[in-house]
Every structure is written in C-alpha cells, then in structure tokens.
PDB file of C-alpha atoms in Angstrom:
ATOM      1  CA  MET A   1      65.012 116.236 123.016  1.00 89.00           C
ATOM      2  CA  ALA A   2      63.502 117.631 119.610  1.00 89.00           C
ATOM      3  CA  HIS A   3      64.182 116.798 116.155  1.00 88.00           C
ATOM      4  CA  SER A   4      65.101 120.442 115.795  1.00 92.00           C
ATOM      5  CA  TRP A   5      68.099 120.095 118.526  1.00 94.00           C
ATOM      6  CA  ILE A   6      69.807 117.615 116.361  1.00 92.00           C
ATOM      7  CA  GLN A   7      69.418 119.767 113.336  1.00 92.00           C
ATOM      8  CA  MET A   8      71.279 122.614 114.737  1.00 96.00           C
ATOM      9  CA  PHE A   9      74.565 120.263 114.877  1.00 96.00           C
ATOM     10  CA  PRO A  10      76.773 118.958 112.069  1.00 95.00           C
ATOM     11  CA  THR A  11      76.496 115.327 113.363  1.00 94.00           C
ATOM     12  CA  ALA A  12      74.236 113.207 115.666  1.00 94.00           C
ATOM     13  CA  TYR A  13      77.080 112.755 117.860  1.00 96.00           C
ATOM     14  CA  ASP A  14      77.771 116.294 118.157  1.00 97.00           C
ATOM     15  CA  ALA A  15      74.002 116.853 119.089  1.00 97.00           C
ATOM     16  CA  PHE A  16      73.990 114.118 121.667  1.00 98.00           C
ATOM     17  CA  LEU A  17      77.080 115.448 123.559  1.00 98.00           C
ATOM     18  CA  ALA A  18      75.818 119.015 123.603  1.00 98.00           C
ATOM     19  CA  TYR A  19      72.369 118.072 124.687  1.00 98.00           C
ATOM     20  CA  ALA A  20      73.948 115.363 127.560  1.00 98.00           C
ATOM     21  CA  LYS A  21      76.337 118.297 128.694  1.00 98.00           C
ATOM     22  CA  THR A  22      73.311 120.616 128.923  1.00 97.00           C
ATOM     23  CA  TYR A  23      70.626 118.136 130.368  1.00 97.00           C
ATOM     24  CA  PRO A  24      72.989 115.267 131.952  1.00 97.00           C
ATOM     25  CA  GLU A  25      70.041 114.339 134.769  1.00 95.00           C
ATOM     26  CA  ASN A  26      68.206 111.627 133.044  1.00 88.00           C
ATOM     27  CA  CYS A  27      69.245 112.416 129.653  1.00 97.00           C
ATOM     28  CA  ILE A  28      66.626 111.073 126.966  1.00 97.00           C
ATOM     29  CA  LEU A  29      68.458 110.945 123.436  1.00 97.00           C
ATOM     30  CA  LEU A  30      66.074 111.026 120.366  1.00 96.00           C
ATOM     31  CA  ILE A  31      67.659 108.336 118.148  1.00 96.00           C
ATOM     32  CA  ASP A  32      65.426 108.450 115.074  1.00 90.00           C
ATOM     33  CA  THR A  33      66.477 111.329 113.193  1.00 81.00           C
ATOM     34  CA  TYR A  34      68.827 110.028 110.848  1.00 81.00           C
ATOM     35  CA  ASN A  35      69.218 106.172 111.005  1.00 91.00           C
ATOM     36  CA  VAL A  36      68.262 104.416 114.189  1.00 94.00           C
ATOM     37  CA  LEU A  37      70.413 101.376 114.051  1.00 95.00           C
ATOM     38  CA  LYS A  38      73.430 102.925 112.129  1.00 94.00           C
ATOM     39  CA  SER A  39      73.850 106.268 113.342  1.00 94.00           C
ATOM     40  CA  GLY A  40      71.278 107.395 116.336  1.00 95.00           C
ATOM     41  CA  LEU A  41      72.148 104.371 118.709  1.00 97.00           C
ATOM     42  CA  PRO A  42      75.784 104.156 118.014  1.00 98.00           C
ATOM     43  CA  ASN A  43      76.236 107.771 118.757  1.00 97.00           C
ATOM     44  CA  ALA A  44      73.734 107.543 121.699  1.00 98.00           C
ATOM     45  CA  ILE A  45      76.041 104.600 123.232  1.00 98.00           C
ATOM     46  CA  LYS A  46      79.165 106.468 122.749  1.00 98.00           C
ATOM     47  CA  VAL A  47      77.821 109.453 124.859  1.00 98.00           C
ATOM     48  CA  PHE A  48      76.570 107.389 127.335  1.00 98.00           C
ATOM     49  CA  LYS A  49      79.748 105.478 127.674  1.00 97.00           C
ATOM     50  CA  GLU A  50      82.292 108.189 127.134  1.00 97.00           C
ATOM     51  CA  TYR A  51      80.603 111.173 128.916  1.00 98.00           C
ATOM     52  CA  LEU A  52      77.476 110.740 130.846  1.00 97.00           C
ATOM     53  CA  ILE A  53      78.358 107.338 132.977  1.00 97.00           C
ATOM     54  CA  PRO A  54      82.078 108.441 133.669  1.00 97.00           C
ATOM     55  CA  ASN A  55      80.681 111.761 135.068  1.00 98.00           C
ATOM     56  CA  GLY A  56      78.542 109.865 137.224  1.00 96.00           C
ATOM     57  CA  TYR A  57      75.157 110.214 135.302  1.00 96.00           C
ATOM     58  CA  THR A  58      73.853 106.613 135.101  1.00 92.00           C
ATOM     59  CA  LYS A  59      70.120 107.431 134.453  1.00 91.00           C
ATOM     60  CA  GLY A  60      69.094 108.062 131.171  1.00 96.00           C
ATOM     61  CA  GLY A  61      67.537 106.846 128.008  1.00 97.00           C
ATOM     62  CA  VAL A  62      66.863 106.832 124.015  1.00 98.00           C
ATOM     63  CA  ARG A  63      63.456 107.654 122.309  1.00 96.00           C
ATOM     64  CA  ILE A  64      62.318 106.492 118.771  1.00 95.00           C
ATOM     65  CA  ASP A  65      59.151 108.086 117.621  1.00 89.00           C
ATOM     66  CA  SER A  66      59.071 106.942 114.046  1.00 90.00           C
ATOM     67  CA  GLY A  67      59.566 103.657 112.110  1.00 90.00           C
ATOM     68  CA  ASP A  68      58.823 100.205 113.079  1.00 93.00           C
ATOM     69  CA  ILE A  69      58.832 100.723 116.768  1.00 94.00           C
ATOM     70  CA  THR A  70      58.433  96.912 117.610  1.00 95.00           C
ATOM     71  CA  TYR A  71      61.431  96.188 115.502  1.00 96.00           C
ATOM     72  CA  LEU A  72      63.507  99.046 116.444  1.00 96.00           C
ATOM     73  CA  THR A  73      62.924  98.658 120.141  1.00 96.00           C
ATOM     74  CA  LYS A  74      64.075  95.303 120.178  1.00 97.00           C
ATOM     75  CA  LYS A  75      67.335  95.877 118.182  1.00 97.00           C
ATOM     76  CA  VAL A  76      67.860  98.888 120.641  1.00 97.00           C
ATOM     77  CA  ARG A  77      67.486  96.948 123.936  1.00 97.00           C
ATOM     78  CA  LYS A  78      69.535  94.232 122.827  1.00 98.00           C
ATOM     79  CA  ALA A  79      72.315  96.616 121.854  1.00 98.00           C
ATOM     80  CA  LEU A  80      72.150  98.635 124.887  1.00 98.00           C
ATOM     81  CA  ASP A  81      72.323  95.301 127.024  1.00 97.00           C
ATOM     82  CA  ASP A  82      75.310  94.158 124.967  1.00 98.00           C
ATOM     83  CA  GLU A  83      76.981  97.199 125.508  1.00 97.00           C
ATOM     84  CA  GLY A  84      76.350  96.882 129.353  1.00 96.00           C
ATOM     85  CA  LEU A  85      73.899  99.742 129.393  1.00 97.00           C
ATOM     86  CA  LYS A  86      71.073  97.617 131.045  1.00 94.00           C
ATOM     87  CA  ASP A  87      70.129 100.767 133.114  1.00 91.00           C
ATOM     88  CA  ILE A  88      69.409 103.170 130.245  1.00 94.00           C
ATOM     89  CA  LYS A  89      65.901 102.836 129.112  1.00 93.00           C
TER      90      LYS A  89
END
C-alpha cells in the first residue's frame, strides 16, 4: 500500500476498506499517513475486524515507515493484541 492510495480517498478508513476489498489476501495496511495511533491504527483494526476476518481473511498486517518506529511498533502491537488480533503482523 502506497501513501498515494490513501490520498485518493476522503478518509483513511475508506482507503483501507477499498484496499482490503481489492487485495484481501495478506492485506498490509499503511497506517502512518495521518496519525498512527489516532487514525491509522483504529481504522486498520476496524477493517480487519469488520471486513477481512469475517470474510475469512485472517492473514495481514500493518506497516509504519516514518516517525518513532520503536515507540509506535510497541504501541501498535499491544493494541492489536488487546483487540484479539494476535495473528495480524
């Protein structure tokens, strides 16, 4: 997923859902386009829980390529685990 994909949609959620529907197998969502913890991550979790997993797609992940990677990856991993998404990488 490229930054440009997200910029084509009005919201991060809309971009993530469209991407998930287009590439459901091993869907990797880029969550650092706007705000990792307040926008990207919650919207990614919503797409995994409301669309991908209910439709049988259990493999996937999120990607962060900017910011304080160490801090953000720890927060993201904890949030995914807390939401029951331990298989999402």
